[in-house]
Amino acid sequence: MIFPAPLGKILVAADDSLFLYDLSAKRVIYELSVSDVRRVHWNPQYTHCVLITKTSIYVLDRTLAVINQQKESSKIKSGCFDEQNSFVYSTSTHIKYMFLEGKTSGTFKSIEEPVYVAFVSQLGKTILF
């Protein structure tokens, strides 16, 4: 599978690896051993990305180094970056978050039916999904 990456590069998921490929130099720049990549989300500055597999989520820097990782017991449905560059995502049973720096992650709310996160906005102390 091919995923977007910073200008002039692409992410390629093949077998048990993910490669950051430079199109102009025609070579692999960075590689990460990970399997079953389903989705990739970049923050607006293209400094960090989030890899989503069926039941795991990884926060990576631009060199594909793992900054934060979370194993989920239920399927990850969707996710997106908020205005503060934290990643908000949903599973079948929860709405959760992960920060780009450090090993911090947590749960906003338990849910009875799946919610698909498409946009997150923080207005005062209220979070809109």
PDB file of C-alpha atoms in Angstrom:
ATOM      1  CA  MET A   1       0.000   0.000   0.000  1.00  0.00           C
ATOM      2  CA  ILE A   2       1.111   3.561  -0.651  1.00  0.00           C
ATOM      3  CA  PHE A   3       0.385   6.403   1.780  1.00  0.00           C
ATOM      4  CA  PRO A   4       1.072  10.149   1.619  1.00  0.00           C
ATOM      5  CA  ALA A   5       4.229  11.650   3.110  1.00  0.00           C
ATOM      6  CA  PRO A   6       6.041  15.019   3.095  1.00  0.00           C
ATOM      7  CA  LEU A   7       6.718  16.661  -0.255  1.00  0.00           C
ATOM      8  CA  GLY A   8       8.685  14.430  -2.641  1.00  0.00           C
ATOM      9  CA  LYS A   9       8.266  11.299  -0.520  1.00  0.00           C
ATOM     10  CA  ILE A  10       5.799   8.452  -0.062  1.00  0.00           C
ATOM     11  CA  LEU A  11       5.218   5.830   2.611  1.00  0.00           C
ATOM     12  CA  VAL A  12       5.137   2.266   1.328  1.00  0.00           C
ATOM     13  CA  ALA A  13       3.740  -0.571   3.444  1.00  0.00           C
ATOM     14  CA  ALA A  14       5.027  -3.945   2.274  1.00  0.00           C
ATOM     15  CA  ASP A  15       4.762  -7.230   4.162  1.00  0.00           C
ATOM     16  CA  ASP A  16       6.122  -6.512   7.653  1.00  0.00           C
ATOM     17  CA  SER A  17       7.802  -3.152   6.972  1.00  0.00           C
ATOM     18  CA  LEU A  18       6.984   0.478   6.331  1.00  0.00           C
ATOM     19  CA  PHE A  19       9.372   2.495   4.171  1.00  0.00           C
ATOM     20  CA  LEU A  20       9.753   6.237   3.681  1.00  0.00           C
ATOM     21  CA  TYR A  21      10.792   6.490   0.051  1.00  0.00           C
ATOM     22  CA  ASP A  22      12.347   9.604  -1.534  1.00  0.00           C
ATOM     23  CA  LEU A  23      10.997   9.906  -5.071  1.00  0.00           C
ATOM     24  CA  SER A  24      13.739  12.210  -6.406  1.00  0.00           C
ATOM     25  CA  ALA A  25      16.659  10.212  -4.951  1.00  0.00           C
ATOM     26  CA  LYS A  26      14.869   6.917  -5.759  1.00  0.00           C
ATOM     27  CA  ARG A  27      15.850   5.297  -2.487  1.00  0.00           C
ATOM     28  CA  VAL A  28      14.489   4.276   0.888  1.00  0.00           C
ATOM     29  CA  ILE A  29      15.341   6.862   3.548  1.00  0.00           C
ATOM     30  CA  TYR A  30      13.867   5.245   6.667  1.00  0.00           C
ATOM     31  CA  GLU A  31      12.330   1.882   7.522  1.00  0.00           C
ATOM     32  CA  LEU A  32      10.140   0.617  10.352  1.00  0.00           C
ATOM     33  CA  SER A  33       9.235  -2.987  11.117  1.00  0.00           C
ATOM     34  CA  VAL A  34       5.433  -2.999  11.430  1.00  0.00           C
ATOM     35  CA  SER A  35       2.720  -5.104   9.814  1.00  0.00           C
ATOM     36  CA  ASP A  36      -0.906  -4.644   8.821  1.00  0.00           C
ATOM     37  CA  VAL A  37      -0.829  -0.847   8.375  1.00  0.00           C
ATOM     38  CA  ARG A  38      -4.371   0.306   7.622  1.00  0.00           C
ATOM     39  CA  ARG A  39      -4.177   4.103   7.761  1.00  0.00           C
ATOM     40  CA  VAL A  40      -1.614   6.880   8.099  1.00  0.00           C
ATOM     41  CA  HIS A  41      -2.379  10.387   9.367  1.00  0.00           C
ATOM     42  CA  TRP A  42       0.169  13.251   9.243  1.00  0.00           C
ATOM     43  CA  ASN A  43      -0.037  16.359  11.378  1.00  0.00           C
ATOM     44  CA  PRO A  44      -0.392  19.588   9.340  1.00  0.00           C
ATOM     45  CA  GLN A  45       3.355  20.351   9.598  1.00  0.00           C
ATOM     46  CA  TYR A  46       4.349  16.827   8.442  1.00  0.00           C
ATOM     47  CA  THR A  47       6.626  16.451  11.463  1.00  0.00           C
ATOM     48  CA  HIS A  48       4.757  13.498  12.986  1.00  0.00           C
ATOM     49  CA  CYS A  49       2.482  10.781  11.726  1.00  0.00           C
ATOM     50  CA  VAL A  50       0.166   8.217  13.252  1.00  0.00           C
ATOM     51  CA  LEU A  51       0.022   4.651  11.947  1.00  0.00           C
ATOM     52  CA  ILE A  52      -3.139   2.711  12.579  1.00  0.00           C
ATOM     53  CA  THR A  53      -3.246  -1.067  12.381  1.00  0.00           C
ATOM     54  CA  LYS A  54      -6.280  -3.150  13.274  1.00  0.00           C
ATOM     55  CA  THR A  55      -5.657  -2.973  17.034  1.00  0.00           C
ATOM     56  CA  SER A  56      -2.540  -0.804  17.513  1.00  0.00           C
ATOM     57  CA  ILE A  57      -1.702   2.833  17.059  1.00  0.00           C
ATOM     58  CA  TYR A  58       1.786   4.330  16.731  1.00  0.00           C
ATOM     59  CA  VAL A  59       2.952   7.953  16.880  1.00  0.00           C
ATOM     60  CA  LEU A  60       6.096   8.397  14.756  1.00  0.00           C
ATOM     61  CA  ASP A  61       8.411  11.278  14.012  1.00  0.00           C
ATOM     62  CA  ARG A  62       9.504  12.103  10.465  1.00  0.00           C
ATOM     63  CA  THR A  63      12.314   9.507  10.682  1.00  0.00           C
ATOM     64  CA  LEU A  64       9.771   6.758  11.508  1.00  0.00           C
ATOM     65  CA  ALA A  65      11.019   6.509  15.102  1.00  0.00           C
ATOM     66  CA  VAL A  66       8.260   5.379  17.471  1.00  0.00           C
ATOM     67  CA  ILE A  67       7.408   8.105  19.999  1.00  0.00           C
ATOM     68  CA  ASN A  68       4.245   6.632  21.470  1.00  0.00           C
ATOM     69  CA  GLN A  69       2.472   3.308  20.997  1.00  0.00           C
ATOM     70  CA  GLN A  70      -0.832   1.941  22.233  1.00  0.00           C
ATOM     71  CA  LYS A  71      -2.297  -1.560  21.899  1.00  0.00           C
ATOM     72  CA  GLU A  72      -6.100  -1.582  21.859  1.00  0.00           C
ATOM     73  CA  SER A  73      -8.402  -4.449  22.797  1.00  0.00           C
ATOM     74  CA  SER A  74     -11.016  -3.380  20.232  1.00  0.00           C
ATOM     75  CA  LYS A  75     -10.763  -2.290  16.612  1.00  0.00           C
ATOM     76  CA  ILE A  76      -9.584   1.270  15.914  1.00  0.00           C
ATOM     77  CA  LYS A  77     -12.264   3.013  13.866  1.00  0.00           C
ATOM     78  CA  SER A  78     -10.900   6.461  12.991  1.00  0.00           C
ATOM     79  CA  GLY A  79      -8.843   9.419  14.170  1.00  0.00           C
ATOM     80  CA  CYS A  80      -7.471  12.877  13.428  1.00  0.00           C
ATOM     81  CA  PHE A  81      -5.170  15.546  14.840  1.00  0.00           C
ATOM     82  CA  ASP A  82      -6.625  18.376  16.885  1.00  0.00           C
ATOM     83  CA  GLU A  83      -5.428  22.002  16.898  1.00  0.00           C
ATOM     84  CA  GLN A  84      -2.803  21.246  19.613  1.00  0.00           C
ATOM     85  CA  ASN A  85      -1.289  18.372  17.594  1.00  0.00           C
ATOM     86  CA  SER A  86      -2.599  15.618  19.831  1.00  0.00           C
ATOM     87  CA  PHE A  87      -4.244  12.690  18.085  1.00  0.00           C
ATOM     88  CA  VAL A  88      -7.864  11.901  18.931  1.00  0.00           C
ATOM     89  CA  TYR A  89      -9.211   8.513  17.857  1.00  0.00           C
ATOM     90  CA  SER A  90     -12.089   6.165  18.387  1.00  0.00           C
ATOM     91  CA  THR A  91     -12.339   2.453  18.974  1.00  0.00           C
ATOM     92  CA  SER A  92     -15.493   0.367  19.058  1.00  0.00           C
ATOM     93  CA  THR A  93     -15.953   1.248  22.741  1.00  0.00           C
ATOM     94  CA  HIS A  94     -14.050   4.499  23.540  1.00  0.00           C
ATOM     95  CA  ILE A  95     -12.951   7.930  22.347  1.00  0.00           C
ATOM     96  CA  LYS A  96      -9.250   8.287  23.203  1.00  0.00           C
ATOM     97  CA  TYR A  97      -6.235  10.573  22.726  1.00  0.00           C
ATOM     98  CA  MET A  98      -2.449  10.386  22.355  1.00  0.00           C
ATOM     99  CA  PHE A  99       0.102  13.181  22.647  1.00  0.00           C
ATOM    100  CA  LEU A 100       2.922  13.591  20.152  1.00  0.00           C
ATOM    101  CA  GLU A 101       5.558  14.052  22.831  1.00  0.00           C
ATOM    102  CA  GLY A 102       6.023  11.624  25.674  1.00  0.00           C
ATOM    103  CA  LYS A 103       4.178   8.420  26.390  1.00  0.00           C
ATOM    104  CA  THR A 104       0.861  10.005  27.318  1.00  0.00           C
ATOM    105  CA  SER A 105      -2.453   8.570  26.193  1.00  0.00           C
ATOM    106  CA  GLY A 106      -5.874   8.299  27.749  1.00  0.00           C
ATOM    107  CA  THR A 107      -9.614   7.966  27.370  1.00  0.00           C
ATOM    108  CA  PHE A 108     -12.093  10.813  26.911  1.00  0.00           C
ATOM    109  CA  LYS A 109     -15.258   8.774  27.085  1.00  0.00           C
ATOM    110  CA  SER A 110     -16.751   5.301  26.860  1.00  0.00           C
ATOM    111  CA  ILE A 111     -19.333   4.908  24.096  1.00  0.00           C
ATOM    112  CA  GLU A 112     -22.084   2.409  23.398  1.00  0.00           C
ATOM    113  CA  GLU A 113     -21.994   2.709  19.598  1.00  0.00           C
ATOM    114  CA  PRO A 114     -18.970   3.379  17.372  1.00  0.00           C
ATOM    115  CA  VAL A 115     -18.163   7.021  16.617  1.00  0.00           C
ATOM    116  CA  TYR A 116     -16.043   8.068  13.641  1.00  0.00           C
ATOM    117  CA  VAL A 117     -13.785  11.030  14.375  1.00  0.00           C
ATOM    118  CA  ALA A 118     -13.490  13.345  11.381  1.00  0.00           C
ATOM    119  CA  PHE A 119     -12.710  16.693  13.035  1.00  0.00           C
ATOM    120  CA  VAL A 120     -11.843  17.811  16.555  1.00  0.00           C
ATOM    121  CA  SER A 121     -12.201  21.382  17.801  1.00  0.00           C
ATOM    122  CA  GLN A 122     -11.642  22.726  21.288  1.00  0.00           C
ATOM    123  CA  LEU A 123     -13.933  25.566  22.231  1.00  0.00           C
ATOM    124  CA  GLY A 124     -13.206  26.673  25.774  1.00  0.00           C
ATOM    125  CA  LYS A 125     -13.471  23.502  27.844  1.00  0.00           C
ATOM    126  CA  THR A 126     -15.778  21.702  25.405  1.00  0.00           C
ATOM    127  CA  ILE A 127     -14.466  19.240  22.843  1.00  0.00           C
ATOM    128  CA  LEU A 128     -16.546  18.795  19.700  1.00  0.00           C
ATOM    129  CA  PHE A 129     -16.350  15.632  17.570  1.00  0.00           C
TER     130      PHE A 129
END
